[in-house]
Short mmCIF file of C-alpha atoms in Angstrom, two decimals:
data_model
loop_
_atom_site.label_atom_id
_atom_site.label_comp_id
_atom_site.label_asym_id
_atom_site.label_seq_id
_atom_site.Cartn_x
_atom_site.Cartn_y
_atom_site.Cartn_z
CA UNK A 18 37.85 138.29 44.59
CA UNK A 19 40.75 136.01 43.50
CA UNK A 20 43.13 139.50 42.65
CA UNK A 21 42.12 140.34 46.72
CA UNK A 22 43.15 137.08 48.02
CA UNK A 23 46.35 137.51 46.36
CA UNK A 24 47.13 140.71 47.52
CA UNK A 25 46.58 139.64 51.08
CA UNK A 26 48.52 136.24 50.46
CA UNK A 27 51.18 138.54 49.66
CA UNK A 28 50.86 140.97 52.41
CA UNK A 29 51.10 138.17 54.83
CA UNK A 30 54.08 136.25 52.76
CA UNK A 31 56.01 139.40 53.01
CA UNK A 32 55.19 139.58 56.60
CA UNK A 33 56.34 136.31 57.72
CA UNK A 34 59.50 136.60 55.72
CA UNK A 35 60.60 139.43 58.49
CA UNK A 36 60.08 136.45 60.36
CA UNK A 37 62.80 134.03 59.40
CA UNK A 38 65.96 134.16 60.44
CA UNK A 39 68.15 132.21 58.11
CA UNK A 40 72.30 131.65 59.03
CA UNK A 41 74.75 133.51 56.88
CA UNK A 42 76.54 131.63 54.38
CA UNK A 43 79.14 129.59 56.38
CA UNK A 44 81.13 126.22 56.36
CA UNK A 45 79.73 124.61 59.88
CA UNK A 46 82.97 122.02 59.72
CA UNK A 47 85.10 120.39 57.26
CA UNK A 48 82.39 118.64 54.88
CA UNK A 49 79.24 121.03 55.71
CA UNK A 50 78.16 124.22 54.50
CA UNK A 51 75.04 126.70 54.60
CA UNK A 52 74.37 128.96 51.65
CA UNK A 53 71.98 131.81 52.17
CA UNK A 54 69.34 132.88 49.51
CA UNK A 55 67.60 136.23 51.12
CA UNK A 56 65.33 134.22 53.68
CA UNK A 57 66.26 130.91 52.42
CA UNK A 58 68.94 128.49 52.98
CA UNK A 59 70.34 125.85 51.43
CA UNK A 60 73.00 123.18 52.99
CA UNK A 61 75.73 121.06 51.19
CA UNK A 62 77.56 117.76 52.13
CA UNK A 63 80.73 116.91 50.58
CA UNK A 64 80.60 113.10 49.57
CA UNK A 65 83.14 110.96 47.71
CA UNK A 66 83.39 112.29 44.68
CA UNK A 67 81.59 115.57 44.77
CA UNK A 68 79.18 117.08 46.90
CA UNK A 69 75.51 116.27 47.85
CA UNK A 70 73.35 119.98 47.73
CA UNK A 71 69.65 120.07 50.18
CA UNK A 72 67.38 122.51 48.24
CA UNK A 73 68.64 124.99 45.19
CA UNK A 74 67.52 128.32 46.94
CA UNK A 75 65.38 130.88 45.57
CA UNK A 76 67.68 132.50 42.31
CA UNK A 77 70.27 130.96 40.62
CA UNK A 78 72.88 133.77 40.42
CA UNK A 79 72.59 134.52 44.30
CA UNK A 80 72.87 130.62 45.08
CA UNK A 81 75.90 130.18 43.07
CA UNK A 82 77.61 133.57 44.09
CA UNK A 83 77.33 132.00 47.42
CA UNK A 84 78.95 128.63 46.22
CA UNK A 85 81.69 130.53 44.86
CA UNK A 86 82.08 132.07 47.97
CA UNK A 87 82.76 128.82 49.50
CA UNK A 88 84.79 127.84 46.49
CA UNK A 89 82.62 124.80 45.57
CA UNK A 90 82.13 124.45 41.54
CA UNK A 91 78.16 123.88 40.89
CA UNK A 92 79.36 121.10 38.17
CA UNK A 93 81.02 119.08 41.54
CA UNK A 94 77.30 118.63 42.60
CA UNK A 95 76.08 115.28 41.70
CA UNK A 96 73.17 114.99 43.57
CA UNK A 97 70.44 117.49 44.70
CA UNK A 98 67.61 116.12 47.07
CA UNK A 99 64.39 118.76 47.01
CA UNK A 100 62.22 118.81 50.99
CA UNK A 101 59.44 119.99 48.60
CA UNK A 102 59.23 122.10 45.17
CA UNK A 103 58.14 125.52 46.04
CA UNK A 104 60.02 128.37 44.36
CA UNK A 105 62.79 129.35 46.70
CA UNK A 106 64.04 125.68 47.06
CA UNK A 107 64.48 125.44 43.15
CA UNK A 108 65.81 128.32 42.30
CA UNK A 109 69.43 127.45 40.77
CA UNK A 110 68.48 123.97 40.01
CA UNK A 111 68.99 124.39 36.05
CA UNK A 112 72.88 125.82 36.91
CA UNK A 113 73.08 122.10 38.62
CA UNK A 114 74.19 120.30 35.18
CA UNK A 115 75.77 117.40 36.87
CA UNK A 116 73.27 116.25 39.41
CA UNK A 117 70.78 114.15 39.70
CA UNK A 118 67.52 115.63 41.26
CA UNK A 119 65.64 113.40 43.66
CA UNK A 120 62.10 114.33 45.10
CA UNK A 121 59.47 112.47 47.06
CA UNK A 122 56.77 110.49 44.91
CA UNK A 123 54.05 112.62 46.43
CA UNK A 124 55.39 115.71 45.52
CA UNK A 125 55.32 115.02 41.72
CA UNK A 126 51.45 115.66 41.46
CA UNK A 127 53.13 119.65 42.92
CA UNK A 128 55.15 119.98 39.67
CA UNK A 129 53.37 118.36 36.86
CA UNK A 130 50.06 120.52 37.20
CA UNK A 131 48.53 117.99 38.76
CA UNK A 132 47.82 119.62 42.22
CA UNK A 133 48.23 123.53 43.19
CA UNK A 134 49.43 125.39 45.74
CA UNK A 135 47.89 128.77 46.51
CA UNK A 136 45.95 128.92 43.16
CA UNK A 137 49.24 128.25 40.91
CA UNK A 138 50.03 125.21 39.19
CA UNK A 139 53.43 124.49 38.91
CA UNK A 140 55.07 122.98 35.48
CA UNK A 141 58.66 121.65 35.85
CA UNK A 142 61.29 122.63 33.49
CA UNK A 143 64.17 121.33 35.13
CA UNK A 144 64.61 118.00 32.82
CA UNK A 145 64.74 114.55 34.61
CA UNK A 146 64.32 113.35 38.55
CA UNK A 147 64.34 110.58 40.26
CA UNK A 148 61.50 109.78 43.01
CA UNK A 149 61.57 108.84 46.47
CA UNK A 150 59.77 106.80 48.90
CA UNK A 151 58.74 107.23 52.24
CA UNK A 152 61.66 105.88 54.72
CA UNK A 153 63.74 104.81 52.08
CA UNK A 154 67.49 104.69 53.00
CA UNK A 155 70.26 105.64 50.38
CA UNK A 156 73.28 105.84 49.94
CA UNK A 157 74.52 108.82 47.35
CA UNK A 158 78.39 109.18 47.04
CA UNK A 159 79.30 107.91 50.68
CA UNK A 160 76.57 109.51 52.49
CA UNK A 161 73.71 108.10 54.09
CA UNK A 162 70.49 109.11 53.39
CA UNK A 163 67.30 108.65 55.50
CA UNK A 164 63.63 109.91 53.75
CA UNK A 165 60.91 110.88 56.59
CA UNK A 166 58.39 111.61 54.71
CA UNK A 167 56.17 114.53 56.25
CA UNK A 168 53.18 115.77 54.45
CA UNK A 169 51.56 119.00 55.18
CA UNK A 170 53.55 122.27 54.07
CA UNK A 171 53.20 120.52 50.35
CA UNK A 172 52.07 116.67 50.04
CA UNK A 173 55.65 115.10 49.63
CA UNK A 174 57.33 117.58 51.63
CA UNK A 175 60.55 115.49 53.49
CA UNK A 176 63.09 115.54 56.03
CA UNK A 177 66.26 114.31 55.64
CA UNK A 178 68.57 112.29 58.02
CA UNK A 179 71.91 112.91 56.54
CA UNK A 180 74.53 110.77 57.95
CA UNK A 181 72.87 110.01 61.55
CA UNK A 182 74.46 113.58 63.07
CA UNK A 183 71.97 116.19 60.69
CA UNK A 184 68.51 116.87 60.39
CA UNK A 185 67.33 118.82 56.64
CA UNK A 186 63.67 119.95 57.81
CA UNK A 187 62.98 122.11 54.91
CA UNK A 188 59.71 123.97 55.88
CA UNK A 189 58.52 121.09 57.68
CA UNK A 190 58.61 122.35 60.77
CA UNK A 191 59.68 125.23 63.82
CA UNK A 192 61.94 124.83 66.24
CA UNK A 193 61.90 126.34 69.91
CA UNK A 194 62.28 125.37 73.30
CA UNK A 195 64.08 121.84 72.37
CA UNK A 196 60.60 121.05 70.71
CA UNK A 197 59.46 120.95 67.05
CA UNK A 198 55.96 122.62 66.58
CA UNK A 199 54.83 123.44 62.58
CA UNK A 200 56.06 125.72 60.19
CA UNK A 201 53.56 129.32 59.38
CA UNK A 202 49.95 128.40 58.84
CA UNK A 203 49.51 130.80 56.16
CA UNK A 204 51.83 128.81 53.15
CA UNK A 205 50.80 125.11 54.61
CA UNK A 206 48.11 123.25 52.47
CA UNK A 207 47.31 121.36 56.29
CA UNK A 208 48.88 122.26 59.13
CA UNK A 209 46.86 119.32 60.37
CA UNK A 210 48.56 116.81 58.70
CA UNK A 211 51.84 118.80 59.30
CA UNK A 212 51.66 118.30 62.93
CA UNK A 213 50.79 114.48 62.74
CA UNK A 214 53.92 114.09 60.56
CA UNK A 215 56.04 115.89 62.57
CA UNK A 216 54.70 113.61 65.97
CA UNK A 217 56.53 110.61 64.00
CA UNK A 218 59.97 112.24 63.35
CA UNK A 219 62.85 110.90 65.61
CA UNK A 220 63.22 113.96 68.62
CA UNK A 221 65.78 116.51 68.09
CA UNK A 222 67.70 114.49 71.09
CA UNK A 223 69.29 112.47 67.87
CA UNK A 224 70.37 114.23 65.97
CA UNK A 225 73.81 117.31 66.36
CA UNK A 226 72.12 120.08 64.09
CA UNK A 227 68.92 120.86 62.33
CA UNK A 228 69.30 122.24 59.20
CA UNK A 229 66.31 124.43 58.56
CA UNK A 230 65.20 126.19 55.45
CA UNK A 231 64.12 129.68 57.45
CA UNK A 232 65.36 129.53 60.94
CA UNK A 233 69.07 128.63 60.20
CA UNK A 234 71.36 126.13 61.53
CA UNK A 235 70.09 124.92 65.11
CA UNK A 236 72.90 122.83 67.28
CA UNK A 237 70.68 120.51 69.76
CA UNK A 238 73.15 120.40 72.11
CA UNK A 239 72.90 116.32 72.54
#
């Protein structure tokens, strides 16, 4: 029974993957840029002294053939904030030597075998993090940082506020029609709870871009 549940977990994973539509690895301006992972994206800030990375894509040696693409040295990243800790936001976090890796409190019970996720537990094996709390504000290198915590694709799944202009949604949520709505039922532990959480996030009206995980870079327009 479990061996046919996989095989259709997969069947619809691979599926929804035809889905997404992530943006090309690009430099949006000056001090952002988008990597892309196969259906994944990650995003980058340049701060003071280095550069502040949102998720570590799905394999290491296609995330940083895409940094060097953009010239940016993985060892200039000093700090790499995670919207959740499924597999293809990870992926190139051990090639991230210099940075310190920051995670809601929620999510730990995801990577300490605690709590699983489609019938896997997860065991970290990435070294040391640092934990977050819900609305906490920080400052890393120069940039602001806003945590909106919003449970539901994993339990400490997060959105960032980076800097007041950009949104990091992770898999948190779809966007269409200038209104968020949730992310694919099939790889949410409550879609429930996902649309509650995403009711409380400030509207897309304040913010210049969302950076999503699968759907690309989105400019609001506002």
């Amino acid at each position: 029974m479990l061996v046919i549940m996989l095989i259709l977990f997969i069947i619809r994973f691979s599926y929804m993957t035809k889905q997404m539509t992530p943006e090309e690895t690009i430099a949006l301006n000056d001090t952002v840029f988008c990597i892309k992972d196969r259906f994944v994206n990650s995003y980058l800030f340049k701060s003071d002294n280095g550069y502040l990375m949102i998720d570590a894509g799905m394999k290491e040696e296609n995330v940083l053939a895409e940094m060097e693409k953009l010239g940016i040295d993985p060892a200039s990243v000093n700090n790499l904030i995670l919207t959740h800790t499924d597999g293809d936001h990870i992926g190139a976090t051990g090639a991230l030597t210099n940075a310190t890796v920051w995670l809601h409190k929620e999510e730990e019970q995801m990577i300490n075998g605690e709590t699983a996720k489609a019938w896997f537990k997860y065991k970290w094996k990435f070294g040391e993090y640092s934990l977050l709390e819900s609305n906490q504000l920080i400052n890393l290198d120069g940039l602001n940082v806003k945590v909106l915590h919003t449970p539901g694709h994993t339990p400490g799944s997060c959105c960032f506020a980076i800097n007041s202009d950009y949104l990091a949604t992770g898999d948190n949520l779809a966007f269409s029609d200038g209104k968020y709505s949730h992310f694919f039922e099939s790889v949410n532990m409550d879609t429930p709870m996902q649309d509650e959480s995403i009711k409380m996030l400030p509207g897309p009206e304040n913010f210049k871009y969302l950076l999503t995980s699968h759907g690309g870079v989105i400019e609001t327009g506002y």
